[in-house]
Each structure stands twice: as C-alpha cells, then as structure tokens.
mmCIF file of C-alpha atoms in Angstrom:
data_model
loop_
_atom_site.group_PDB
_atom_site.id
_atom_site.type_symbol
_atom_site.label_atom_id
_atom_site.label_comp_id
_atom_site.label_asym_id
_atom_site.label_seq_id
_atom_site.Cartn_x
_atom_site.Cartn_y
_atom_site.Cartn_z
ATOM 1 C CA MET I 1 -23.910 12.884 64.379
ATOM 2 C CA ALA I 2 -21.710 12.257 61.350
ATOM 3 C CA SER I 3 -19.485 9.268 60.589
ATOM 4 C CA ILE I 4 -16.985 8.556 57.804
ATOM 5 C CA GLN I 5 -16.718 5.350 55.795
ATOM 6 C CA LYS I 6 -14.070 4.365 53.232
ATOM 7 C CA TYR I 7 -14.337 2.037 50.235
ATOM 8 C CA THR I 8 -11.998 0.347 47.776
ATOM 9 C CA ASN I 9 -12.874 0.170 44.080
ATOM 10 C CA ASP I 10 -14.521 -3.268 44.358
ATOM 11 C CA ALA I 11 -16.892 -2.071 47.095
ATOM 12 C CA VAL I 12 -18.028 1.192 45.493
ATOM 13 C CA ARG I 13 -20.430 -0.296 42.946
ATOM 14 C CA ASN I 14 -22.316 -2.293 45.584
ATOM 15 C CA MET I 15 -22.426 0.749 47.839
ATOM 16 C CA ILE I 16 -23.993 2.851 45.077
ATOM 17 C CA ARG I 17 -26.561 0.123 44.362
ATOM 18 C CA HIS I 18 -27.340 -0.202 48.066
ATOM 19 C CA ASN I 19 -27.820 3.542 48.559
ATOM 20 C CA THR I 20 -30.124 3.803 45.544
ATOM 21 C CA ARG I 21 -31.937 0.589 46.544
ATOM 22 C CA GLU I 22 -31.138 -1.038 43.188
ATOM 23 C CA ILE I 23 -30.357 -4.356 44.894
ATOM 24 C CA ILE I 24 -33.510 -6.480 44.858
ATOM 25 C CA GLY I 25 -34.115 -8.433 48.061
ATOM 26 C CA ASN I 26 -31.734 -6.315 50.086
ATOM 27 C CA SER I 27 -30.162 -8.372 52.873
ATOM 28 C CA ASN I 28 -30.401 -5.429 55.282
ATOM 29 C CA THR I 29 -33.292 -6.475 57.531
ATOM 30 C CA ASP I 30 -33.506 -2.953 58.978
ATOM 31 C CA ILE I 31 -34.931 -1.622 55.695
ATOM 32 C CA ASP I 32 -38.687 -1.047 55.598
ATOM 33 C CA SER I 33 -39.554 -1.267 51.895
ATOM 34 C CA SER I 34 -42.874 0.510 52.467
ATOM 35 C CA LYS I 35 -40.909 3.674 53.316
ATOM 36 C CA THR I 36 -38.411 3.369 50.435
ATOM 37 C CA PRO I 37 -40.491 5.745 48.226
ATOM 38 C CA LEU I 38 -39.707 8.479 50.777
ATOM 39 C CA ASN I 39 -35.985 8.298 49.920
ATOM 40 C CA TYR I 40 -34.545 10.908 47.553
ATOM 41 C CA SER I 41 -31.311 12.431 46.235
ATOM 42 C CA PHE I 42 -30.175 15.966 45.420
ATOM 43 C CA ALA I 43 -29.345 16.867 41.826
ATOM 44 C CA MET I 44 -25.704 16.583 40.731
ATOM 45 C CA PRO I 45 -25.246 18.702 37.574
ATOM 46 C CA THR I 46 -21.615 17.618 37.173
ATOM 47 C CA HIS I 47 -22.764 14.094 36.232
ATOM 48 C CA GLY I 48 -24.224 15.352 32.964
ATOM 49 C CA GLY I 49 -26.942 12.690 32.962
ATOM 50 C CA LYS I 50 -24.505 9.795 33.474
ATOM 51 C CA SER I 51 -25.213 7.070 36.001
ATOM 52 C CA ASP I 52 -23.446 7.406 39.347
ATOM 53 C CA TYR I 53 -21.229 4.395 38.650
ATOM 54 C CA LYS I 54 -20.247 5.504 35.140
ATOM 55 C CA TYR I 55 -19.382 8.952 36.478
ATOM 56 C CA TYR I 56 -17.336 7.325 39.244
ATOM 57 C CA LYS I 57 -15.357 5.199 36.753
ATOM 58 C CA GLU I 58 -14.550 8.219 34.586
ATOM 59 C CA LEU I 59 -13.643 10.221 37.663
ATOM 60 C CA ILE I 60 -11.083 7.781 39.061
ATOM 61 C CA ASP I 61 -9.638 7.212 35.598
ATOM 62 C CA SER I 62 -8.815 10.932 35.522
ATOM 63 C CA ARG I 63 -7.020 10.769 38.884
ATOM 64 C CA TYR I 64 -3.554 9.441 39.673
ATOM 65 C CA ILE I 65 -3.620 6.283 41.801
ATOM 66 C CA TYR I 66 -0.410 5.039 43.373
ATOM 67 C CA GLY I 67 0.374 1.577 42.042
ATOM 68 C CA ARG I 68 -2.245 1.655 39.295
ATOM 69 C CA GLY I 69 -2.249 -1.659 37.425
ATOM 70 C CA THR I 70 -0.491 -3.491 40.279
ATOM 71 C CA SER I 71 -1.676 -5.390 43.348
ATOM 72 C CA ARG I 72 -1.490 -2.117 45.312
ATOM 73 C CA GLU I 73 -4.413 -0.682 43.340
ATOM 74 C CA SER I 74 -6.926 -3.198 44.708
ATOM 75 C CA GLY I 75 -6.290 -1.930 48.234
ATOM 76 C CA THR I 76 -6.472 1.766 47.358
ATOM 77 C CA ILE I 77 -9.322 3.765 48.903
ATOM 78 C CA THR I 78 -11.112 5.325 45.926
ATOM 79 C CA ALA I 79 -14.219 6.651 47.678
ATOM 80 C CA CYS I 80 -15.287 7.959 51.085
ATOM 81 C CA SER I 81 -18.756 8.574 52.460
ATOM 82 C CA TRP I 82 -20.007 10.925 55.145
ATOM 83 C CA VAL I 83 -23.199 9.663 56.815
ATOM 84 C CA VAL I 84 -25.021 12.446 58.677
ATOM 85 C CA THR I 85 -28.065 11.701 60.847
ATOM 86 C CA CYS I 86 -31.008 14.078 61.184
ATOM 87 C CA PRO I 87 -31.103 15.728 64.658
ATOM 88 C CA LYS I 88 -33.938 14.509 66.884
ATOM 89 C CA GLU I 89 -35.311 17.993 67.543
ATOM 90 C CA ILE I 90 -36.393 18.493 63.908
ATOM 91 C CA VAL I 91 -37.126 14.927 62.818
ATOM 92 C CA ASP I 92 -40.913 15.469 63.009
ATOM 93 C CA ASN I 93 -40.841 18.513 60.720
ATOM 94 C CA PRO I 94 -40.450 17.419 57.037
ATOM 95 C CA ASP I 95 -39.539 20.901 55.800
ATOM 96 C CA LYS I 96 -36.805 21.346 58.391
ATOM 97 C CA VAL I 97 -35.523 17.826 57.730
ATOM 98 C CA ASN I 98 -35.223 18.492 53.985
ATOM 99 C CA THR I 99 -33.537 21.865 54.611
ATOM 100 C CA PHE I 100 -31.079 20.229 57.008
ATOM 101 C CA PHE I 101 -30.108 17.499 54.526
ATOM 102 C CA GLU I 102 -29.848 19.973 51.641
ATOM 103 C CA GLY I 103 -27.574 22.210 53.733
ATOM 104 C CA THR I 104 -25.473 19.200 54.755
ATOM 105 C CA TYR I 105 -25.112 18.068 51.139
ATOM 106 C CA ASN I 106 -24.118 21.575 49.996
ATOM 107 C CA PHE I 107 -21.524 21.798 52.789
ATOM 108 C CA ILE I 108 -19.915 18.445 51.910
ATOM 109 C CA SER I 109 -20.104 19.145 48.178
ATOM 110 C CA ARG I 110 -18.268 22.438 48.581
ATOM 111 C CA ARG I 111 -15.735 21.052 51.072
ATOM 112 C CA TYR I 112 -14.578 18.128 48.906
ATOM 113 C CA GLY I 113 -15.374 19.543 45.471
ATOM 114 C CA GLU I 114 -18.678 19.263 43.611
ATOM 115 C CA GLU I 115 -16.898 17.456 40.769
ATOM 116 C CA ASN I 116 -15.745 14.751 43.235
ATOM 117 C CA ILE I 117 -19.257 13.853 44.464
ATOM 118 C CA ILE I 118 -20.155 10.361 43.266
ATOM 119 C CA SER I 119 -23.648 9.983 44.739
ATOM 120 C CA ASN I 120 -25.928 11.164 47.532
ATOM 121 C CA SER I 121 -28.959 9.490 49.105
ATOM 122 C CA VAL I 122 -31.360 10.506 51.865
ATOM 123 C CA HIS I 123 -32.815 7.425 53.597
ATOM 124 C CA PHE I 124 -36.072 7.255 55.539
ATOM 125 C CA ASP I 125 -36.561 3.493 55.251
ATOM 126 C CA GLU I 126 -33.824 2.261 57.608
ATOM 127 C CA ALA I 127 -34.038 1.731 61.360
ATOM 128 C CA GLY I 128 -33.185 4.780 63.426
ATOM 129 C CA GLU I 129 -33.434 8.408 62.362
ATOM 130 C CA PRO I 130 -33.360 9.603 58.716
ATOM 131 C CA HIS I 131 -29.839 10.154 57.404
ATOM 132 C CA ILE I 132 -27.928 11.164 54.281
ATOM 133 C CA HIS I 133 -25.056 9.349 52.552
ATOM 134 C CA VAL I 134 -22.693 11.533 50.509
ATOM 135 C CA LEU I 135 -20.175 9.434 48.558
ATOM 136 C CA PHE I 136 -17.153 11.260 47.139
ATOM 137 C CA ALA I 137 -13.680 10.637 45.712
ATOM 138 C CA PRO I 138 -10.894 11.770 48.114
ATOM 139 C CA SER I 139 -9.161 13.903 45.494
ATOM 140 C CA THR I 140 -6.344 16.388 46.071
ATOM 141 C CA ALA I 141 -4.163 18.462 43.740
ATOM 142 C CA ILE I 142 -0.679 17.300 42.703
ATOM 143 C CA ASP I 143 2.205 19.742 43.128
ATOM 144 C CA HIS I 144 4.236 18.881 40.031
ATOM 145 C CA ASP I 145 7.345 20.558 41.406
ATOM 146 C CA LYS I 146 7.337 18.813 44.771
ATOM 147 C CA ILE I 147 6.878 15.316 43.371
ATOM 148 C CA HIS I 148 10.386 15.594 41.893
ATOM 149 C CA TYR I 149 12.048 16.441 45.209
ATOM 150 C CA LYS I 150 12.230 15.006 48.699
ATOM 151 C CA THR I 151 9.787 16.646 51.099
ATOM 152 C CA ILE I 152 8.948 16.646 54.804
ATOM 153 C CA LYS I 153 5.362 16.778 56.113
ATOM 154 C CA ASP I 154 4.382 19.969 57.920
ATOM 155 C CA LYS I 155 3.577 19.661 61.621
ATOM 156 C CA LYS I 156 0.500 21.887 61.400
ATOM 157 C CA PRO I 157 -2.335 21.599 58.848
ATOM 158 C CA THR I 158 -3.400 24.278 56.416
ATOM 159 C CA ILE I 159 -6.988 25.170 55.506
ATOM 160 C CA THR I 160 -7.824 24.930 51.813
ATOM 161 C CA ASP I 161 -10.040 27.409 49.957
ATOM 162 C CA THR I 162 -12.980 25.065 50.503
ATOM 163 C CA GLY I 163 -12.427 24.890 54.271
ATOM 164 C CA ARG I 164 -10.928 21.410 54.299
ATOM 165 C CA TYR I 165 -7.942 20.681 56.555
ATOM 166 C CA GLU I 166 -4.895 19.401 54.711
ATOM 167 C CA ILE I 167 -1.389 18.491 55.850
ATOM 168 C CA GLY I 168 1.125 20.161 53.534
ATOM 169 C CA SER I 169 4.840 19.589 53.108
ATOM 170 C CA HIS I 170 8.054 21.515 52.588
ATOM 171 C CA TYR I 171 11.245 20.729 50.717
ATOM 172 C CA LYS I 172 13.985 18.771 52.419
ATOM 173 C CA LEU I 173 17.194 20.758 52.027
ATOM 174 C CA GLU I 174 20.800 19.620 52.030
ATOM 175 C CA ASN I 175 23.411 22.353 52.030
ATOM 176 C CA GLY I 176 20.595 24.776 51.303
ATOM 177 C CA GLU I 177 19.562 22.913 48.128
ATOM 178 C CA ARG I 178 16.503 20.833 47.322
ATOM 179 C CA VAL I 179 17.176 17.100 47.040
ATOM 180 C CA PRO I 180 15.914 15.466 43.802
ATOM 181 C CA ILE I 181 14.136 12.102 43.879
ATOM 182 C CA LYS I 182 15.763 9.725 41.433
ATOM 183 C CA ASN I 183 12.962 7.190 41.211
ATOM 184 C CA TYR I 184 9.794 9.243 41.562
ATOM 185 C CA ALA I 185 6.467 8.005 40.159
ATOM 186 C CA LYS I 186 6.746 9.330 36.604
ATOM 187 C CA MET I 187 3.104 8.509 35.810
ATOM 188 C CA SER I 188 2.077 11.291 38.205
ATOM 189 C CA ASP I 189 3.361 13.813 35.636
ATOM 190 C CA TYR I 190 0.319 13.048 33.495
ATOM 191 C CA TYR I 191 -2.275 13.907 36.172
ATOM 192 C CA ASP I 192 -3.261 17.110 37.967
ATOM 193 C CA TYR I 193 -5.062 15.324 40.820
ATOM 194 C CA LYS I 194 -4.541 12.165 42.834
ATOM 195 C CA LEU I 195 -6.730 9.962 45.030
ATOM 196 C CA SER I 196 -5.475 9.908 48.608
ATOM 197 C CA ALA I 197 -7.824 9.187 51.512
ATOM 198 C CA ASN I 198 -4.948 9.652 53.976
ATOM 199 C CA ASP I 199 -4.381 13.208 52.747
ATOM 200 C CA VAL I 200 -8.043 14.233 52.496
ATOM 201 C CA ILE I 201 -9.499 12.456 55.547
ATOM 202 C CA ASN I 202 -6.698 13.108 58.029
ATOM 203 C CA LYS I 203 -6.963 13.459 61.799
ATOM 204 C CA TYR I 204 -7.346 17.249 61.642
ATOM 205 C CA GLU I 205 -10.210 16.953 59.171
ATOM 206 C CA LEU I 206 -11.954 14.463 61.482
ATOM 207 C CA GLN I 207 -11.453 16.760 64.470
ATOM 208 C CA HIS I 208 -12.983 19.821 62.769
ATOM 209 C CA PHE I 209 -15.713 18.386 60.524
ATOM 210 C CA HIS I 210 -18.577 18.437 63.062
ATOM 211 C CA GLN I 211 -17.883 21.956 64.266
ATOM 212 C CA ASP I 212 -17.422 23.312 60.731
ATOM 213 C CA LEU I 213 -20.688 21.704 59.618
ATOM 214 C CA GLN I 214 -22.493 23.200 62.608
ATOM 215 C CA ASN I 215 -21.026 26.633 61.870
ATOM 216 C CA TYR I 216 -22.205 26.365 58.253
ATOM 217 C CA LEU I 217 -25.745 25.386 59.314
ATOM 218 C CA ASP I 218 -25.909 28.236 61.842
ATOM 219 C CA ALA I 219 -24.554 30.796 59.362
ATOM 220 C CA ASN I 220 -27.269 29.834 56.863
ATOM 221 C CA GLY I 221 -30.095 29.796 59.403
ATOM 222 C CA ILE I 222 -30.598 26.029 59.155
ATOM 223 C CA GLU I 223 -32.040 24.385 62.274
ATOM 224 C CA GLY I 224 -30.593 21.215 63.739
ATOM 225 C CA ARG I 225 -27.752 20.503 66.118
ATOM 226 C CA VAL I 226 -25.107 18.084 64.926
ATOM 227 C CA LEU I 227 -24.302 15.792 67.847
ATOM 228 C CA ASN I 228 -20.669 16.135 68.824
ATOM 229 C CA GLY I 229 -19.362 13.074 70.625
ATOM 230 C CA ALA I 230 -19.050 13.077 74.411
ATOM 231 C CA THR I 231 -19.751 16.829 74.715
ATOM 232 C CA THR I 232 -23.374 16.510 73.617
ATOM 233 C CA GLY I 233 -26.059 14.782 75.687
ATOM 234 C CA GLY I 234 -29.698 13.838 75.207
ATOM 235 C CA ASN I 235 -32.724 12.268 76.895
ATOM 236 C CA TYR I 236 -33.728 8.743 75.897
ATOM 237 C CA THR I 237 -36.608 6.509 77.003
ATOM 238 C CA VAL I 238 -36.265 2.818 77.822
ATOM 239 C CA LYS I 239 -37.888 2.024 74.468
ATOM 240 C CA GLU I 240 -35.319 4.116 72.607
ATOM 241 C CA LEU I 241 -32.494 2.458 74.505
ATOM 242 C CA LYS I 242 -33.825 -0.967 73.504
ATOM 243 C CA GLU I 243 -34.072 0.037 69.841
ATOM 244 C CA PHE I 244 -30.587 1.533 69.868
ATOM 245 C CA THR I 245 -29.069 -1.545 71.480
ATOM 246 C CA GLN I 246 -30.933 -3.910 69.154
ATOM 247 C CA LYS I 247 -29.525 -2.083 66.143
ATOM 248 C CA THR I 248 -25.941 -1.503 67.285
ATOM 249 C CA GLY I 249 -25.288 -3.982 70.084
ATOM 250 C CA LEU I 250 -24.087 -1.078 72.248
ATOM 251 C CA THR I 251 -25.500 0.925 75.124
ATOM 252 C CA LEU I 252 -25.275 4.711 75.055
ATOM 253 C CA GLU I 253 -22.648 4.516 77.801
ATOM 254 C CA ASP I 254 -20.647 2.211 75.549
ATOM 255 C CA VAL I 255 -20.772 4.806 72.783
ATOM 256 C CA LYS I 256 -19.496 7.498 75.137
ATOM 257 C CA THR I 257 -16.649 5.162 76.121
ATOM 258 C CA GLN I 258 -15.825 4.481 72.490
ATOM 259 C CA LEU I 259 -15.793 8.186 71.673
ATOM 260 C CA THR I 260 -13.425 8.775 74.577
ATOM 261 C CA GLU I 261 -11.190 6.012 73.247
ATOM 262 C CA HIS I 262 -11.458 7.304 69.665
ATOM 263 C CA THR I 263 -8.022 8.849 69.910
ATOM 264 C CA LEU I 264 -6.714 5.316 70.448
ATOM 265 C CA LEU I 265 -7.941 4.294 67.014
ATOM 266 C CA GLU I 266 -6.570 7.462 65.417
ATOM 267 C CA SER I 267 -3.195 6.865 67.051
ATOM 268 C CA TYR I 268 -3.154 3.259 65.871
ATOM 269 C CA VAL I 269 -3.923 4.269 62.271
ATOM 270 C CA GLU I 270 -1.379 7.080 62.392
ATOM 271 C CA ARG I 271 1.376 4.833 63.734
ATOM 272 C CA THR I 272 0.581 2.084 61.229
ATOM 273 C CA SER I 273 0.885 4.649 58.444
ATOM 274 C CA LYS I 274 4.222 5.744 59.928
ATOM 275 C CA VAL I 275 5.520 2.165 59.830
ATOM 276 C CA GLN I 276 4.570 1.852 56.163
ATOM 277 C CA GLU I 277 6.285 5.146 55.405
ATOM 278 C CA LEU I 278 9.455 4.021 57.162
ATOM 279 C CA GLU I 279 9.426 0.712 55.319
ATOM 280 C CA GLU I 280 9.219 2.558 51.994
ATOM 281 C CA ILE I 281 12.182 4.708 53.020
ATOM 282 C CA MET I 282 14.103 1.573 53.988
ATOM 283 C CA HIS I 283 13.389 0.009 50.593
ATOM 284 C CA SER I 284 14.607 3.151 48.849
ATOM 285 C CA LYS I 285 17.813 3.164 50.910
ATOM 286 C CA ASP I 286 18.429 -0.500 50.111
ATOM 287 C CA ILE I 287 18.237 0.291 46.411
ATOM 288 C CA GLN I 288 20.715 3.156 46.822
ATOM 289 C CA ILE I 289 23.139 0.982 48.792
ATOM 290 C CA GLU I 290 22.994 -1.776 46.182
ATOM 291 C CA ALA I 291 23.709 0.727 43.396
ATOM 292 C CA LEU I 292 26.655 2.238 45.290
ATOM 293 C CA GLN I 293 28.090 -1.177 46.081
ATOM 294 C CA LYS I 294 27.980 -2.104 42.396
ATOM 295 C CA GLU I 295 29.807 1.107 41.540
ATOM 296 C CA VAL I 296 32.519 0.364 44.096
ATOM 297 C CA LEU I 297 32.968 -3.206 42.840
ATOM 298 C CA ALA I 298 33.297 -1.892 39.310
ATOM 299 C CA LYS I 299 36.281 0.225 40.307
ATOM 300 C CA ASP I 300 39.804 -1.117 39.879
ATOM 301 C CA ILE I 301 41.228 -2.703 43.062
ATOM 302 C CA ASN I 302 44.187 -0.364 42.834
ATOM 303 C CA LEU I 303 41.837 2.589 43.315
ATOM 304 C CA ASN I 304 40.636 1.418 46.714
ATOM 305 C CA ASN I 305 42.195 4.433 48.375
ATOM 306 C CA SER I 306 41.061 6.912 45.746
ATOM 307 C CA GLU I 307 38.927 9.835 46.796
ATOM 308 C CA ASP I 308 35.951 8.579 44.744
ATOM 309 C CA VAL I 309 35.901 5.164 46.418
ATOM 310 C CA ILE I 310 36.323 6.699 49.855
ATOM 311 C CA LYS I 311 33.377 8.998 49.141
ATOM 312 C CA LYS I 312 31.226 6.060 48.061
ATOM 313 C CA ASP I 313 32.258 4.145 51.164
ATOM 314 C CA GLU I 314 31.260 7.076 53.352
ATOM 315 C CA GLN I 315 27.905 7.278 51.600
ATOM 316 C CA ILE I 316 27.303 3.594 52.276
ATOM 317 C CA LYS I 317 28.177 4.060 55.941
ATOM 318 C CA ASP I 318 25.804 7.018 56.184
ATOM 319 C CA LEU I 319 23.015 5.009 54.576
ATOM 320 C CA ILE I 320 23.620 2.054 56.895
ATOM 321 C CA HIS I 321 23.503 4.429 59.857
ATOM 322 C CA THR I 322 20.207 5.870 58.561
ATOM 323 C CA ILE I 323 18.761 2.384 58.132
ATOM 324 C CA ASN I 324 19.743 1.470 61.696
ATOM 325 C CA GLU I 325 17.954 4.576 62.938
ATOM 326 C CA LYS I 326 14.850 3.724 60.894
ATOM 327 C CA ASN I 327 14.953 0.159 62.229
ATOM 328 C CA LEU I 328 14.931 1.573 65.735
ATOM 329 C CA GLU I 329 11.982 3.842 64.861
ATOM 330 C CA ILE I 330 10.044 0.904 63.412
ATOM 331 C CA SER I 331 10.742 -1.135 66.536
ATOM 332 C CA GLU I 332 9.475 1.658 68.780
ATOM 333 C CA VAL I 333 6.345 2.274 66.691
ATOM 334 C CA THR I 334 5.613 -1.454 66.503
ATOM 335 C CA GLU I 335 5.829 -1.727 70.285
ATOM 336 C CA LYS I 336 3.454 1.223 70.712
ATOM 337 C CA ASN I 337 1.053 -0.338 68.207
ATOM 338 C CA GLN I 338 1.063 -3.569 70.211
ATOM 339 C CA ASN I 339 0.162 -1.630 73.350
ATOM 340 C CA LEU I 340 -2.677 0.074 71.456
ATOM 341 C CA GLU I 341 -3.940 -3.269 70.178
ATOM 342 C CA ASN I 342 -3.976 -4.621 73.740
ATOM 343 C CA LYS I 343 -5.898 -1.561 74.899
ATOM 344 C CA LEU I 344 -8.453 -1.972 72.093
ATOM 345 C CA ILE I 345 -8.952 -5.604 73.100
ATOM 346 C CA GLU I 346 -9.629 -4.473 76.666
ATOM 347 C CA VAL I 347 -12.188 -1.935 75.409
ATOM 348 C CA GLN I 348 -13.905 -4.629 73.326
ATOM 349 C CA GLN I 349 -14.084 -6.944 76.341
ATOM 350 C CA ALA I 350 -15.568 -4.123 78.407
ATOM 351 C CA LEU I 351 -18.205 -3.511 75.723
ATOM 352 C CA GLU I 352 -19.141 -7.211 75.720
ATOM 353 C CA SER I 353 -19.529 -7.082 79.489
ATOM 354 C CA LYS I 354 -21.747 -3.987 79.217
ATOM 355 C CA GLN I 355 -23.856 -5.751 76.585
ATOM 356 C CA LYS I 356 -24.490 -8.668 78.944
ATOM 357 C CA GLU I 357 -25.489 -6.220 81.700
ATOM 358 C CA LEU I 358 -27.934 -4.516 79.339
ATOM 359 C CA GLU I 359 -29.505 -7.851 78.408
ATOM 360 C CA GLN I 360 -30.020 -8.586 82.111
ATOM 361 C CA VAL I 361 -31.604 -5.163 82.636
ATOM 362 C CA LYS I 362 -33.845 -5.704 79.613
ATOM 363 C CA ALA I 363 -34.973 -9.069 80.995
ATOM 364 C CA ARG I 364 -35.723 -7.428 84.331
ATOM 365 C CA VAL I 365 -37.724 -4.642 82.669
ATOM 366 C CA ASP I 366 -39.771 -7.209 80.720
ATOM 367 C CA GLU I 367 -40.378 -9.144 83.938
ATOM 368 C CA LEU I 368 -41.546 -6.012 85.755
ATOM 369 C CA GLU I 369 -43.852 -5.098 82.895
ATOM 370 C CA LYS I 370 -45.446 -8.576 83.039
ATOM 371 C CA GLU I 371 -45.883 -8.301 86.824
ATOM 372 C CA LYS I 372 -47.466 -4.883 86.431
ATOM 373 C CA SER I 373 -49.893 -6.211 83.813
ATOM 374 C CA LEU I 374 -50.779 -9.202 86.023
ATOM 375 C CA GLU I 375 -51.438 -7.020 89.083
ATOM 376 C CA LYS I 376 -53.700 -4.733 87.081
ATOM 377 C CA THR I 377 -55.703 -7.758 85.905
ATOM 378 C CA GLN I 378 -56.066 -9.062 89.454
ATOM 379 C CA GLU I 379 -57.057 -5.644 90.792
ATOM 380 C CA TRP I 380 -59.887 -5.102 88.318
ATOM 381 C CA GLY I 381 -61.030 -8.686 87.998
ATOM 382 C CA HIS I 382 -60.926 -10.051 91.568
ATOM 383 C CA SER I 383 -60.731 -7.256 94.141
ATOM 384 C CA SER I 384 -63.944 -6.812 96.188
ATOM 385 C CA ALA I 385 -62.714 -3.668 97.906
ATOM 386 C CA GLY I 386 -64.161 -0.303 96.920
ATOM 387 C CA TRP I 387 -62.292 2.769 95.770
ATOM 388 C CA GLY I 388 -62.265 4.156 99.265
ATOM 389 C CA ASP I 389 -60.880 0.952 100.796
ATOM 390 C CA LYS I 390 -57.532 1.145 98.994
ATOM 391 C CA THR I 391 -54.812 2.368 101.315
ATOM 392 C CA GLN I 392 -51.997 4.593 100.235
ATOM 393 C CA SER I 393 -49.555 1.723 100.624
ATOM 394 C CA GLU I 394 -51.623 -0.463 98.259
ATOM 395 C CA TRP I 395 -51.534 2.171 95.554
ATOM 396 C CA GLY I 396 -47.800 2.668 96.120
ATOM 397 C CA ALA I 397 -47.194 -1.059 95.760
ATOM 398 C CA ARG I 398 -48.895 -1.044 92.373
ATOM 399 C CA ASN I 399 -46.983 1.957 91.092
ATOM 400 C CA LEU I 400 -43.713 0.399 90.046
ATOM 401 C CA ASN I 401 -41.098 3.066 90.077
ATOM 402 C CA ILE I 402 -39.453 2.332 86.706
ATOM 403 C CA GLU I 403 -37.213 5.051 85.461
ATOM 404 C CA GLU I 404 -38.289 5.689 81.855
ATOM 405 C CA GLU I 405 -35.627 8.186 80.828
ATOM 406 C CA HIS I 406 -31.917 8.254 81.067
ATOM 407 C CA THR I 407 -29.533 11.061 80.269
ATOM 408 C CA TRP I 408 -26.094 10.446 78.790
#
C-alpha cells in the first residue's frame, strides 16, 4: 500500500534527518536501532554529491512559489513524499524486496522528474513491514502565455509524458478574444517551473497512482502486489491484528471503513480549495470596482449621462452581480463543507467505538490464553487418569476454539 504525505519548508529538514536517521535519540519508539544498519538509499546522480538538504534548498530557489517572501510562503507545500510498503508475499526474500523497492523508486522518480527527487530511504528498522520513503518537490511547468490571461480549469485531466495526471486549463474568451489579467504575478516571468502540490497531487493522480505503479511493476517483471484499498484482502493472525492495532490504533475493519470514506476527505479538500479560489476572485473584483468608482468620481458631474460614465456604471453593476453570485457559491460550498465535517466527526466517533471493542476482545483473548495455560498445568501436574481414561468431551473442553485468522 502507498500513502502520500505533504510538508512545508520548515518540516522538510527534519523529515530528511529522520529518514536518514541523523537525529540522535530519535523519539520514534517504533525504531529498532539494531536494524538501522539494514536501511539504505538509491543513488541520485542529479544531486552531484550535495547533501539532500542543500540540494532541496537550491531546488526550491529555482522554482516559483506563490507569495514568496510573504506570510503565504510559510504555508506553501514545498515537498511531498510517497511511502510504499513492501508486499507481505515477498517480505521474506531479500532479493525480491530490493528489486521491488528499486522498481518503486524508479517509477516515482520518472513520474515526478528525477531532478525533483529530494531524498529516498528504505527502512527496515521501524515497526511493521519494510517500506520506502521518496521525498520530492511537486514541480510543474509554467505556461508563460497563459499566466497573462484568464483561464478556466479543464473538467478532465490530461496525462503528461511521464504518466502523471494533471488538470490543465483553457483560455476564458469574451467576444471570441482572450481576456488579459491586469495584476498577474510578474515574478512568475522569471521562472520556468513552479511548486504546486494541488496541481501535482490532485484527486486524479491519487486515484490512478496504485494501479499505474502495479502496471509498471508487472511490465518489468517485478514481483509484489501493491495493496489497493478496499478491493484487496489478506489473511491476518490474532498476533498481527494486535501489532497493527498497537501501532495505528485502528482495526483492519476501521481501515476499510476509512478507505470507503476517503472520498469524503477528498471532497472536503476540493471544496475548501474552491472556497479559497472564490475568495481570491472576490478580492480581485473588489479591486476592479474600487478602481472604476474612482474613475467615475473623477469625471465632471455634468458628464453623468455621458456614454463613458454609463459604461462604467454598467461595469460596476455587472461586477456587483458577479460578486453576489460568488457569495452564493461560497455559501453553498461552506454549507456542504459543514456537512462533511459533521460526517467526519461521526466516522471518528465510530472508530473510537471500534477501538474500545478491540480492547475488550484483546482482554478476552488474553484471559482465554491464561485459562488454557492453567488447564494444561493442572492436566499434567495433578490428573491421575491415564491416557485411555480421557473422554472425547474432556479433550474437547481443553481445545479452546479460538479463531486465529481473520480475513478482511
């Protein structure tokens, strides 16, 4: 199974140090330091011998960041990380494990650009199965023509040359002509690429990543099945269930529920992004209205009925109408977001309830194991009956029927 993580600039350095185990006395209690020497990374020729962090700093300096030098920059996602876990069916074969991780790294490196890879680390010293972290900058090309004109996002994604899914855009036309943007970000003229996690890690990319990775592994004869959410099952013993729950606080059924509800989270993020986009449009319209109003006030009172003033007045009315429509859109999206938040709270409460049930089951299993151990001691230490004297019912009573495997 693969999962995506996102980091702001302040968090990247610590993440690099954590992945390379440079932090002495790591607070992660799941790390077994005796296995740390088993960890390794694949070579990254594009770094040219530089440290991962130095390469990262030079990389983001060469990319356009919206709001660079302002408070917006601190909240910008400058790095993303795919974490891919080794499939259980090959975990006991070191050669297959290494081939799987190498294939996974090559796939991610090609998909997001080898020059955008910041670091990679294969970990054997953490709880659970071995896994690989591939940290990269979410970089995408800047269309220098489009940044000067108003555009509309396409409804369907396009597939880039590297296989990544990207949502493009087309020009907004008025009377058949492209509409210039008066106050576009002029700094973007000096860059060929920009950092945008929303563009690179969009909902279509998340939907297709697992299947595309599996297709790549199959095409290159690499063993290992990438687990794919609720469509993939597996057999787990009681011991494995305990370990999984101890690490994550969730049962496997909880995970299946979360995966089913994953679209809720995607919808929430998408709608929140839509609200921000609408607010930016509103701000832009406010600026235009203020400028037009100043122009009108500057005109002589005697020209109130002139064609120019009438035109400006009509433009103001149109803008006010547009703002009212956007206000309505924001209201609708906000209401939907509130419903999604309520649903997420319900899911969280359900997970807490499931956790309590699991703790009760665990306590019962421990109790049964103690009873079984006690009965065995009594049978061998105190029973005077011979082997032939034990009835079938006695043996049945001592064979506790504890289901050791569950399928999800």
